[in-house]
Coordinates of C-alpha atoms in Angstrom, one line a residue:
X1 CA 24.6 1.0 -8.0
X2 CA 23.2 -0.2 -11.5
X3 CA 19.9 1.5 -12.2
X4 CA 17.5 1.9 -14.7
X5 CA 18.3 5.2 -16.4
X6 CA 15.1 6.2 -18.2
X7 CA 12.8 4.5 -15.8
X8 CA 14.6 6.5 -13.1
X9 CA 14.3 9.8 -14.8
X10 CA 10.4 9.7 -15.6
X11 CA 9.6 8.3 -12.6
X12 CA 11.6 11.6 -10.8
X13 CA 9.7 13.6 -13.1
X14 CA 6.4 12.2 -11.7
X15 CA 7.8 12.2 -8.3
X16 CA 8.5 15.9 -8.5
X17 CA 5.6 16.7 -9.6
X18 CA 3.7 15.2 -6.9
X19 CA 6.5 16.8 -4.5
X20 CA 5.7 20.4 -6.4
X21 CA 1.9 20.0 -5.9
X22 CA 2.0 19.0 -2.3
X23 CA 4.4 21.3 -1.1
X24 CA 2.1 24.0 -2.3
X25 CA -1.0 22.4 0.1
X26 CA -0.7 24.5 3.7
X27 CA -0.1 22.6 7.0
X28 CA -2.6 19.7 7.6
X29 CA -3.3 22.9 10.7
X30 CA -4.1 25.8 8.0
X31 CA -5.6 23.2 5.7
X32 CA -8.3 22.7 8.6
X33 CA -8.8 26.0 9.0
X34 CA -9.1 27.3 5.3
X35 CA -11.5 24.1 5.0
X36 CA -13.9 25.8 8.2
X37 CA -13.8 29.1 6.0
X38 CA -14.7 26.5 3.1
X39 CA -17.5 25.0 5.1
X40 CA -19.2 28.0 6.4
X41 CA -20.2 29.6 3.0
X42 CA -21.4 26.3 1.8
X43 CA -23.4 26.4 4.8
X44 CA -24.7 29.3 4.4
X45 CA -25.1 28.3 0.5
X46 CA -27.1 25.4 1.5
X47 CA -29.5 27.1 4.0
X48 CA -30.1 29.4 1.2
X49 CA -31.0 26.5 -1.4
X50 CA -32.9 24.6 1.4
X51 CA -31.2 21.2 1.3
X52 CA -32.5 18.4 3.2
X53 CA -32.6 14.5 3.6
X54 CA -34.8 12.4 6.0
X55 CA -33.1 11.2 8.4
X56 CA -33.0 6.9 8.1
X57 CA -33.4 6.6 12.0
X58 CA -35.2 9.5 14.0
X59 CA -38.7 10.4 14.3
X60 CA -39.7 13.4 14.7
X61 CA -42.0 13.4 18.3
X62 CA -44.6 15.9 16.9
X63 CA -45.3 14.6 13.6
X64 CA -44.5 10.6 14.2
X65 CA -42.6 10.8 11.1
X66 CA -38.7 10.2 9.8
X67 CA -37.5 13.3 10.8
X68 CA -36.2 16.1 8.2
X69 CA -32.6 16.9 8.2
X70 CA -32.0 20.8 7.0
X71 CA -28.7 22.4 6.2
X72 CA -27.9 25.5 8.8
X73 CA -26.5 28.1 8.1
X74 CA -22.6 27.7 10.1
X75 CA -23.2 32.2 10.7
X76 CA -26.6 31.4 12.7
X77 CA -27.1 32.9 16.0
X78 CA -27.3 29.5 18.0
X79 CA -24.2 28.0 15.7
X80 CA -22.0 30.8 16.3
X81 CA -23.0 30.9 20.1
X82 CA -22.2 27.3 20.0
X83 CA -18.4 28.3 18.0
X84 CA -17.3 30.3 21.2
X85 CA -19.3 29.3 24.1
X86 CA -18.8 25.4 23.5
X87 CA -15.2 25.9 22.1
X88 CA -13.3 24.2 25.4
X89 CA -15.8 21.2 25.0
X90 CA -15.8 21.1 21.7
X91 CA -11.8 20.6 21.9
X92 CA -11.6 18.7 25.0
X93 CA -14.8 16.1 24.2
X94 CA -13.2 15.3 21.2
X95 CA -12.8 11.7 20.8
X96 CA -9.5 10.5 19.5
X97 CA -7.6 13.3 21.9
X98 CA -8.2 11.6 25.1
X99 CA -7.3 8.1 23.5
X100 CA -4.5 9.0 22.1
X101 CA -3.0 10.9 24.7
X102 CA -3.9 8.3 27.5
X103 CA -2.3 5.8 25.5
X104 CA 1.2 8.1 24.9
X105 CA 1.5 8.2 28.1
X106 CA 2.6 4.9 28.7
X107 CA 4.6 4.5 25.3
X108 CA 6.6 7.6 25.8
X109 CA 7.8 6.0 29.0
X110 CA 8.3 2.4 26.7
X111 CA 10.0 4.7 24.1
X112 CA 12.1 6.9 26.7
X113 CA 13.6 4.3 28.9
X114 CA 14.7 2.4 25.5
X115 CA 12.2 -0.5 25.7
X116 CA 11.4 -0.4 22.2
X117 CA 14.4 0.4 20.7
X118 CA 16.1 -2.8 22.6
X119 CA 13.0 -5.4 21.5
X120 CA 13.5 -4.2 17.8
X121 CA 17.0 -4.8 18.2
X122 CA 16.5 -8.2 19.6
X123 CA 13.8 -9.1 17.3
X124 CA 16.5 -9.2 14.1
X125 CA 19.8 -10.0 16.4
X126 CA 21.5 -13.3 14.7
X127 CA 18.6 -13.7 12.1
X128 CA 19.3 -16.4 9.6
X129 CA 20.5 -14.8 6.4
X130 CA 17.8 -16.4 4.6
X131 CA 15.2 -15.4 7.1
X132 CA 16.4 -12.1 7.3
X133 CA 13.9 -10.3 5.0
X134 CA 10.7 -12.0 6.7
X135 CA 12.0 -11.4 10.3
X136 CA 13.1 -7.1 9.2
X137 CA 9.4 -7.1 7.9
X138 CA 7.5 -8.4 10.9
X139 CA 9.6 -6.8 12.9
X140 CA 8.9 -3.6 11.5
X141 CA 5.3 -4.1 11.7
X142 CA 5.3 -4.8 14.8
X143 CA 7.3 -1.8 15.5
X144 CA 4.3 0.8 14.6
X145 CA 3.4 0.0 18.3
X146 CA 6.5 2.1 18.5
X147 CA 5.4 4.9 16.8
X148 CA 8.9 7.1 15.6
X149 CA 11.4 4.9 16.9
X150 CA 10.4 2.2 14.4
X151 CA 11.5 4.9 11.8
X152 CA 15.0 6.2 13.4
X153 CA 16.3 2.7 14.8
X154 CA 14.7 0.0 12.9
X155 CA 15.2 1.2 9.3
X156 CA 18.9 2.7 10.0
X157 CA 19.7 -1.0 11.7
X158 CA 18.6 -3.0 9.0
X159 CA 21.3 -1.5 6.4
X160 CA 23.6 -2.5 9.0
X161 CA 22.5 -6.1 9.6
X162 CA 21.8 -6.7 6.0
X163 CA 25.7 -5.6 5.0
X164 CA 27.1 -7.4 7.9
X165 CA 25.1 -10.3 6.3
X166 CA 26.8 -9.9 2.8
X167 CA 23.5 -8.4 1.3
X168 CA 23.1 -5.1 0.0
X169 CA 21.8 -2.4 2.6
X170 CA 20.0 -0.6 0.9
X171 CA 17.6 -4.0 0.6
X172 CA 17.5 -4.3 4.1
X173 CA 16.7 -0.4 4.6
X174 CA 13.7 -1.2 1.9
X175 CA 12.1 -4.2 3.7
X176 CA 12.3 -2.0 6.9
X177 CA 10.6 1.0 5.5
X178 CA 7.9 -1.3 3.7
X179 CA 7.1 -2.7 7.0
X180 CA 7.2 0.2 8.8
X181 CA 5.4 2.7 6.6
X182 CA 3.6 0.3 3.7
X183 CA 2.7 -2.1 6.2
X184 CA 1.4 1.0 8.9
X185 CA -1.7 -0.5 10.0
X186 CA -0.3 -3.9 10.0
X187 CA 0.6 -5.5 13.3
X188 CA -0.8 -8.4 16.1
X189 CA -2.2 -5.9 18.7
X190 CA -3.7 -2.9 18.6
X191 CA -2.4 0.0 19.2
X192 CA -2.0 4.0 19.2
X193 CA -3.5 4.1 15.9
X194 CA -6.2 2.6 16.5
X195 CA -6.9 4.7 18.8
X196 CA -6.8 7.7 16.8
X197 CA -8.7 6.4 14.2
X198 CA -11.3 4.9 16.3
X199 CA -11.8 8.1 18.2
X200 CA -12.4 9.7 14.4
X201 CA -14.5 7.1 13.5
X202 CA -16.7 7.5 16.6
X203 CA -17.7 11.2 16.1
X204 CA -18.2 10.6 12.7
X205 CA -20.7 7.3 13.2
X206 CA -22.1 8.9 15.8
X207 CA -23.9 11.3 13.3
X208 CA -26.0 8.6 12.6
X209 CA -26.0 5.8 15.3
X210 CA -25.3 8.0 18.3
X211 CA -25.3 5.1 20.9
X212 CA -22.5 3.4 18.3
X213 CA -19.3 3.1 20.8
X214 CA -15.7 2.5 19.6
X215 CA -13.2 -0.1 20.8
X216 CA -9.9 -0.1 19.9
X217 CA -10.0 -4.0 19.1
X218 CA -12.8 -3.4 16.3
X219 CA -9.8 -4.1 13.9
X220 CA -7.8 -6.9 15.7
X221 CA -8.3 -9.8 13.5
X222 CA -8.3 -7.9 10.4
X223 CA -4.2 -6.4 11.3
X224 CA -3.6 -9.2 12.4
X225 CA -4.8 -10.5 8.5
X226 CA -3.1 -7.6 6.9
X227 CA 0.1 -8.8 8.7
X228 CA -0.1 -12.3 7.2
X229 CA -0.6 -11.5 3.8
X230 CA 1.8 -8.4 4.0
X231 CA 4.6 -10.4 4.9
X232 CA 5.5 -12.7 1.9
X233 CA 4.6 -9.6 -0.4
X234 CA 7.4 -7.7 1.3
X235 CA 9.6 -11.2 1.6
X236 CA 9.1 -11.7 -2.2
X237 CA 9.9 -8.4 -3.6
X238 CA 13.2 -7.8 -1.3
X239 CA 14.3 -11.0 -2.7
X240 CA 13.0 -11.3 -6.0
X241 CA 12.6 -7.8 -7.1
X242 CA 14.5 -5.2 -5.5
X243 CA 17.7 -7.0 -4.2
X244 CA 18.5 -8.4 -8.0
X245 CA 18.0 -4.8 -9.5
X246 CA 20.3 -3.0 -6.8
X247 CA 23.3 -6.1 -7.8
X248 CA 25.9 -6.5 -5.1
X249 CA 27.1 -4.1 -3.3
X250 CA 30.8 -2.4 -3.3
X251 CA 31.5 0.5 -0.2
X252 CA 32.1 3.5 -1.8
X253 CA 35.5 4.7 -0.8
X254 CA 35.1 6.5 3.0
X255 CA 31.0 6.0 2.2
X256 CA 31.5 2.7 4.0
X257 CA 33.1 4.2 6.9
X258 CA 30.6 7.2 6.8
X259 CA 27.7 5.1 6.9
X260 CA 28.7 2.5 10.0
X261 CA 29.7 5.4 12.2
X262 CA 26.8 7.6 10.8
X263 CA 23.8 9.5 13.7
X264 CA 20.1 8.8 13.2
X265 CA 17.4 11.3 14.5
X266 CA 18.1 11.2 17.5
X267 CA 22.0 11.1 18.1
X268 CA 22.3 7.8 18.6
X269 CA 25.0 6.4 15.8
X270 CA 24.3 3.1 13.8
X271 CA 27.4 1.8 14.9
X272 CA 25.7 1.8 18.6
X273 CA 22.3 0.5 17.4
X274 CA 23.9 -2.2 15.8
X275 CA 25.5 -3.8 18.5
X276 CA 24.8 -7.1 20.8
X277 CA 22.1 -5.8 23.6
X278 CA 23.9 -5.7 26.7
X279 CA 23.6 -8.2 29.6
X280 CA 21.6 -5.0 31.1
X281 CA 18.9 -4.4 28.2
X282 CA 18.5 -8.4 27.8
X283 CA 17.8 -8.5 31.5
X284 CA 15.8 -5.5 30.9
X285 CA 13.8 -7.1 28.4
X286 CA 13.1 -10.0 30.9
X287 CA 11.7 -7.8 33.3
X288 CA 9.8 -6.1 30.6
X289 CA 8.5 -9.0 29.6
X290 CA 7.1 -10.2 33.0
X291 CA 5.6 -6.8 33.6
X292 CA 3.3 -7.2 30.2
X293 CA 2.7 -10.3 31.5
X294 CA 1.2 -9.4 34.8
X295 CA -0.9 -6.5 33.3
X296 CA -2.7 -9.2 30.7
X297 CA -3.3 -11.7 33.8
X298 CA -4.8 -8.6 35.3
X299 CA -6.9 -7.5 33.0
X300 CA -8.2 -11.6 32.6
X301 CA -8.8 -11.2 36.4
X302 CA -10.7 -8.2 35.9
X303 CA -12.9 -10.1 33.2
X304 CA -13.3 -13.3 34.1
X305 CA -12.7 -13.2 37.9
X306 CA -14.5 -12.3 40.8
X307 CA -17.4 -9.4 40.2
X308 CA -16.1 -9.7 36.6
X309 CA -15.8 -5.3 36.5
X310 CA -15.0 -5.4 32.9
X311 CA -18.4 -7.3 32.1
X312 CA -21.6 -5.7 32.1
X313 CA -23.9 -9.0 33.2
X314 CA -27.0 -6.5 32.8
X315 CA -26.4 -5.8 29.3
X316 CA -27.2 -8.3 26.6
X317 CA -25.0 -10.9 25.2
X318 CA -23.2 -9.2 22.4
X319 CA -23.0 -6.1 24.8
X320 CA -21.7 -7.5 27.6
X321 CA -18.2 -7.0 26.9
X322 CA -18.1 -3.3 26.2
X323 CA -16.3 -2.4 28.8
X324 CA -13.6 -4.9 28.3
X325 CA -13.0 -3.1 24.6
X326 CA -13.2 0.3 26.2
X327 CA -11.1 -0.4 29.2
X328 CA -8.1 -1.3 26.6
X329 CA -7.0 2.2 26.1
X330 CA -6.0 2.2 29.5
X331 CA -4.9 -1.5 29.4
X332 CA -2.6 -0.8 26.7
X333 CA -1.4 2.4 28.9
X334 CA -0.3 0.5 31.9
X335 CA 1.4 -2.1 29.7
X336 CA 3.8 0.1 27.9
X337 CA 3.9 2.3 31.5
X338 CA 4.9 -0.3 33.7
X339 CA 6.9 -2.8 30.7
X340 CA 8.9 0.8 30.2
X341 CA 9.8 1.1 33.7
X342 CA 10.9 -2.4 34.4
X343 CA 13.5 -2.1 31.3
X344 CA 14.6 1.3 32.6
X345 CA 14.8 -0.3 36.6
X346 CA 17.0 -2.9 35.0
X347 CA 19.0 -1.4 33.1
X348 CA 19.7 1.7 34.8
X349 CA 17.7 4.2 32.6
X350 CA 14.8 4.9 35.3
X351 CA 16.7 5.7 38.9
X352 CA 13.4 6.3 40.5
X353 CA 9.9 7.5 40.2
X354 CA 10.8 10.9 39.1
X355 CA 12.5 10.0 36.0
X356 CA 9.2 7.7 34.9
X357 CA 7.3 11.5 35.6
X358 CA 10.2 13.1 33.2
X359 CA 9.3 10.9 30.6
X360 CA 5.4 10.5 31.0
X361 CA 6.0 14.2 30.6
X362 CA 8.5 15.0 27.0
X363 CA 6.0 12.1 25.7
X364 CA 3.0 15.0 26.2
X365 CA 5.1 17.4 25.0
X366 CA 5.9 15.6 21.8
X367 CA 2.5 15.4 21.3
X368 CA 2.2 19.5 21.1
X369 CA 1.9 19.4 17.2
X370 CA -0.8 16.7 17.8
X371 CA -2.4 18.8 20.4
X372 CA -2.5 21.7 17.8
X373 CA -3.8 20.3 15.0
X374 CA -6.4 18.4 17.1
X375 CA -7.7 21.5 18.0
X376 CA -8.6 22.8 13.9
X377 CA -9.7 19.2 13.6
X378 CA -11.9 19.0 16.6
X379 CA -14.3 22.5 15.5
X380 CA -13.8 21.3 11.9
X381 CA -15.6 18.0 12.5
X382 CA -18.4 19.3 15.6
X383 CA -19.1 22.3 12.4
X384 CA -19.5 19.5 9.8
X385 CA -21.9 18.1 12.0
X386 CA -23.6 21.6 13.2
X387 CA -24.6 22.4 9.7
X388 CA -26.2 18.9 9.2
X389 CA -24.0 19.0 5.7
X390 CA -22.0 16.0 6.9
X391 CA -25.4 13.8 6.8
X392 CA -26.9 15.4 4.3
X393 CA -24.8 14.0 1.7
X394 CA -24.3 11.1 3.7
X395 CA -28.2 10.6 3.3
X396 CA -28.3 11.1 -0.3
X397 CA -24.8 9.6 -1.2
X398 CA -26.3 6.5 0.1
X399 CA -29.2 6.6 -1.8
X400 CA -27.3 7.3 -4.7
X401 CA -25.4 4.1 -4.1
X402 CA -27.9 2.0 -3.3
X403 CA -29.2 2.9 -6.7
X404 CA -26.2 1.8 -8.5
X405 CA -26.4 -1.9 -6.6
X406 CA -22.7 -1.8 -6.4
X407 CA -21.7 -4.5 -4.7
X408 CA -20.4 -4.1 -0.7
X409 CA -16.6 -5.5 -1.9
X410 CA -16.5 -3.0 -4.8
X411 CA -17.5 -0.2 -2.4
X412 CA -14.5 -0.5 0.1
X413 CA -12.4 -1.6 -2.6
X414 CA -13.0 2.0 -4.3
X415 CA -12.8 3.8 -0.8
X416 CA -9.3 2.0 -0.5
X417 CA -8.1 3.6 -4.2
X418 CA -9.3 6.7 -3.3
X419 CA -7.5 6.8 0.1
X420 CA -4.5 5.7 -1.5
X421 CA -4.7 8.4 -3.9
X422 CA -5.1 11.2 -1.6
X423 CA -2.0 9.7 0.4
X424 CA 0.4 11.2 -2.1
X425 CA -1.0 14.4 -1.1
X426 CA -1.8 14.2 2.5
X427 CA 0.2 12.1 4.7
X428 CA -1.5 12.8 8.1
X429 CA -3.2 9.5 8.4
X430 CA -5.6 11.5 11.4
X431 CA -5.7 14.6 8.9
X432 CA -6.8 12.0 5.6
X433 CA -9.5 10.4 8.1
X434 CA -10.8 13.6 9.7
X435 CA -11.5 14.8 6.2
X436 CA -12.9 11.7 4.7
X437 CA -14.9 10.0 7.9
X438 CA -17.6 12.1 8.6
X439 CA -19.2 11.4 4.8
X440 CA -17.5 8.0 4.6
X441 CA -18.9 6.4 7.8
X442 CA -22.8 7.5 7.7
X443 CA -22.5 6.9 3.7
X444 CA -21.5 3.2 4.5
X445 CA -23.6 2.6 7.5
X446 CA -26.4 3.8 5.9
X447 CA -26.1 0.8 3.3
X448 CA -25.4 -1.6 5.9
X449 CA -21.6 -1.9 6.0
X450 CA -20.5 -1.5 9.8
X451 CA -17.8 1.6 10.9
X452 CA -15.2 -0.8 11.5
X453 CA -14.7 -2.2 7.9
X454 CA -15.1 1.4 6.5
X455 CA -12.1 1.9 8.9
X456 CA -9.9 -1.3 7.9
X457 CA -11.0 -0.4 3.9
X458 CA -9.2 2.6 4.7
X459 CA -6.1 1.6 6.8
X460 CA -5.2 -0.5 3.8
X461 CA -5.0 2.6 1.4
X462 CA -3.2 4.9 4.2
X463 CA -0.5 2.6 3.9
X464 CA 0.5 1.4 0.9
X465 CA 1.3 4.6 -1.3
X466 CA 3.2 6.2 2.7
X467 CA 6.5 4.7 0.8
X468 CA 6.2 6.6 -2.5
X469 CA 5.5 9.9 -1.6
X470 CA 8.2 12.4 -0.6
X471 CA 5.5 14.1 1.1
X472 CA 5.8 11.5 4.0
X473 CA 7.0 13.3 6.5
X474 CA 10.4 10.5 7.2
X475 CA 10.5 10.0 3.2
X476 CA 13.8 12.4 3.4
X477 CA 15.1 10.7 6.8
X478 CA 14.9 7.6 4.6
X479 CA 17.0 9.1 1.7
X480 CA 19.6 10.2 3.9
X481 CA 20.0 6.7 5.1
X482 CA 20.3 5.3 2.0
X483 CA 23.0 7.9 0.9
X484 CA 25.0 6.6 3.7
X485 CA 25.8 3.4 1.6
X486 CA 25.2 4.5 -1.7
X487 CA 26.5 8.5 -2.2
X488 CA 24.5 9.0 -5.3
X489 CA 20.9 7.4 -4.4
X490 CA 18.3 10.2 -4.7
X491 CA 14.5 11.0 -4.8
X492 CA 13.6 8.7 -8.0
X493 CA 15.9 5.9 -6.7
X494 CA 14.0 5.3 -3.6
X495 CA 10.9 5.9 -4.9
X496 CA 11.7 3.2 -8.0
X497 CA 12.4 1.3 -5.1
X498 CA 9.4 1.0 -3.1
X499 CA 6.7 1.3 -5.6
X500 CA 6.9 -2.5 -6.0
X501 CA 6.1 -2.5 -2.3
X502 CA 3.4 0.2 -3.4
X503 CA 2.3 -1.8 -5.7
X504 CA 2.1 -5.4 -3.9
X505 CA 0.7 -3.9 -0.9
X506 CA -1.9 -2.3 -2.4
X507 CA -2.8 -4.9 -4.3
X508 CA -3.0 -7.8 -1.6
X509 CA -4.6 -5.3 0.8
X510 CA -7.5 -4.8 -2.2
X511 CA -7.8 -8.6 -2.5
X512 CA -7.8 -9.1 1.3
X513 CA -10.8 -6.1 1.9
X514 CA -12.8 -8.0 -1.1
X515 CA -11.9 -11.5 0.6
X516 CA -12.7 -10.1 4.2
X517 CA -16.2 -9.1 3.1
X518 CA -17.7 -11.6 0.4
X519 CA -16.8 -14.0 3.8
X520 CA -18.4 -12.1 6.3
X521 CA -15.2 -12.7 8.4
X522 CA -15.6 -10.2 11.8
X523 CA -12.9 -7.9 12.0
X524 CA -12.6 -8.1 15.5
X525 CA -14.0 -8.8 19.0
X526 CA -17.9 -8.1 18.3
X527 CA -17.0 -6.0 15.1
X528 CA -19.0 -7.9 12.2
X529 CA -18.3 -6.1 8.5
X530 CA -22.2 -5.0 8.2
X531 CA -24.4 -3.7 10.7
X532 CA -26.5 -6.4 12.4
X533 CA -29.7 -4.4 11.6
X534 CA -29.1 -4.6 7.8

């Protein structure tokens, strides 16, 4: 491979630097818990120094006016009661755990029984060369609904497809990870993520609006944007920038052989994932299909049929279909539950109801790291709110901003750099948004920008530096693909690789917030981008 020698060295340099400053940050876990420690002495600090903001909504019932928000002291009696006396609700109550687990539920089964796996393999089957790149990319962003298996079948597969195609793999293993990672938030439906980060974003409005509720839709159209415009950025630089710069590609020796016969994550060789689906998995995918099909006519029965359950007739107009956008956490359970368990019916995966239970349950289990760190997060964010800190400078960071007259676009456009920039050092997108959300979310309300276009603003940053940071937890599962074609491809290489991706992504996503905004375009089913009381 022909590379640019001194760009490829200083950009290693720059590369290991960031990889020497993150590895020295403790797990996202730790990190939580030395930021509680943090927390309660600046608590205490701030009880001490008497801060306080009035509170934009609530009246205080004795006096009739705004009422005064104090900071508490974290080591009060009633704070520290609340510590180990609440600590199963405060765990349990928290928002994003039950979304996110209710949701896993049915895509471990999807994942498990090889649903996913077999629709990413069919989505590229027999592309076009020239369509190639734009069919790898949508693909890929479409295979975020996937979660992991996007990462250890997609990316490996595209190598494969793009040297079976007479184009250079490591192009093809680019475009994948682009999509995948730099396109993360990107896709047509929602999805597990947006659970997550809705159930974050909940707690965190909630400071401020406490009848705000979340739906998982409050993105929708604005993916669904962020897929349009990501696509011909990641169709242009594959073709135009990175492809030319790698030059054609010559098998090194027994690499080539290494690389087609070669095991991803999960055991499965490249040499399997790249061949034809089987009559089985296409009829699998049949069945699968018809199953997603009858949980969607469903759930329109549910809302526009008889009694109408889903709609609330009593509420008013923009509120009548709340429990529509509620009830699609457990919509999009039942589609990946039962779409999982007609491919496995079909094509032999899924003998009988047991083996759907044996899958529900290694989907919870590979959730334990999840389950762990939701727990630091959890008492990190009820304490942020317990010491009134959280709203505090939510209060006066508004004010401050409000001062400055910075325009709404320029806002989100700065929350965007800054989430990009933290991104290099903490790849947990929950982790980033826990941290950021409870100040963000108030902040931005409190100036009249809604909770759902503070969360797209920051979607757009938590992607597009995912694919320059070794500190992504698959950046090295992506290097050791890539070695399997070219021996000698390393750290700088890949990263010189993707930060045009980086670059573009970041770039059009910034354009498309600005765009999104000066419109007023809503970002999803009854999710305007300001607050309708502004």
């Amino acid at each position: 491979m022909r590379a640019d020698a001194g760009k490829a060295i200083g950009h290693s340099k720059f590369l290991s630097w960031i990889e020497r400053g993150g590895n020295k940050l403790p797990d996202p876990v730790f990190l939580f818990l030395y930021l509680i420690a943090g927390l309660i002495l600046l608590s205490v600090f701030g009880a001490a120094m008497n801060w306080s903001a009035i509170h934009p909504t609530e009246i205080d019932p004795e006096t009739g006016a705004k009422k005064v928000i104090a900071a508490t002291s974290l080591l009060s009696a009633d704070n520290i009661r609340n510590l180990w006396v609440e600590m199963p609700k405060t765990f349990t109550s928290f928002h994003p755990l039950g979304y996110v687990l209710v949701v896993m539920l049915g895509a471990g089964v999807a994942e498990k029984s090889g649903l996913f796996g077999a629709a990413m393999r069919a989505g590229v089957a027999n592309a076009p060369t020239y369509l190639l790149t734009p069919i790898v990319a949508l693909v890929a962003m479409m295979g975020n609904l996937a979660a992991d298996a996007a990462y250890v079948v997609l990316i490996p597969l595209a190598g494969v497809i793009y040297a079976a195609a007479g184009r250079h793999p490591i192009a093809g293993i680019a475009a994948a990870f682009a999509g995948v990672s730099g396109g993360f938030s990107a896709n047509l439906f929602p999805g597990q993520l947006d659970a997550l980060l809705f159930g974050i974003t909940q707690s965190a409005a909630n400071t401020v609006f406490p009848d705000w509720q979340a739906n998982i839709a409050g993105n929708w159209y604005f993916i669904v944007g962020m897929t349009i415009v990501f696509l011909p950025v990641i169709w242009y630089v594959t073709d135009k920038i990175v492809e030319p710069r790698l030059g054609t590609y010559r098998a090194e020796g027994a690499n080539a052989v290494v690389a087609g016969a070669a095991m991803d994550a999960r055991g499965v060789s490249e040499t399997e994932i790249s061949q034809p689906l089987s009559s089985d998995q296409r009829k699998g995918l049949r069945h699968a299909g018809l199953a997603s099909i009858g949980v969607v006519a469903l759930w329109v029965l549910m809302t526009l049929g008889p009694d109408t359950p889903l709609i609330d007739e009593t509420a008013t107009p923009e509120a009548q279909l709340t429990p529509f956008y509620q009830s699609l956490v457990a919509g999009f359970m039942i589609l990946f539950l039962l779409a999982g368990w007609a491919y496995g019916r079909a094509t032999g995966i899924v003998k009988n109801h047991r083996d759907v239970v044996r899958m529900m349950s290694e989907s919870m289990a590979d959730m334990a790291y999840f389950l762990v760190l939701a727990f630091a997060i959890a008492h990190f964010v009820a304490m942020f709110g317990w010491s009134n800190l959280g709203l505090i400078t939510a209060v006066h960071g508004s004010d401050g901003l409000h001062a400055l007259a910075l325009p709404a676009p320029l806002l989100l456009i700065l929350v965007v750099l800054f989430t990009a920039a933290l991104n290099l050092f903490i790849g947990s997108a929950s982790a980033k948004w826990a941290l950021l959300a409870p100040v963000l979310i108030p902040m931005l309300m409190l100036l009249g920008v809604s909770a759902e276009m503070t969360t797209a603003a920051y979607r757009v940053g938590d992607g597009a530096t995912n694919i320059i940071t070794p500190l992504m937890v698959y950046f090295p599962l992506i290097l050791v693909f890539c070695q399997r074609w070219v021996k000698d491809f390393g750290i700088g290489s890949l990263a010189a690789t993707m930060l045009p991706y980086s670059i573009g992504l970041l770039l059009i996503g910034m354009a498309l917030v600005g765009v999104w905004v000066a419109a007023e375009i809503p970002l999803g089913p009854s999710a305007p981008v300001y607050l309708p009381t502004r």
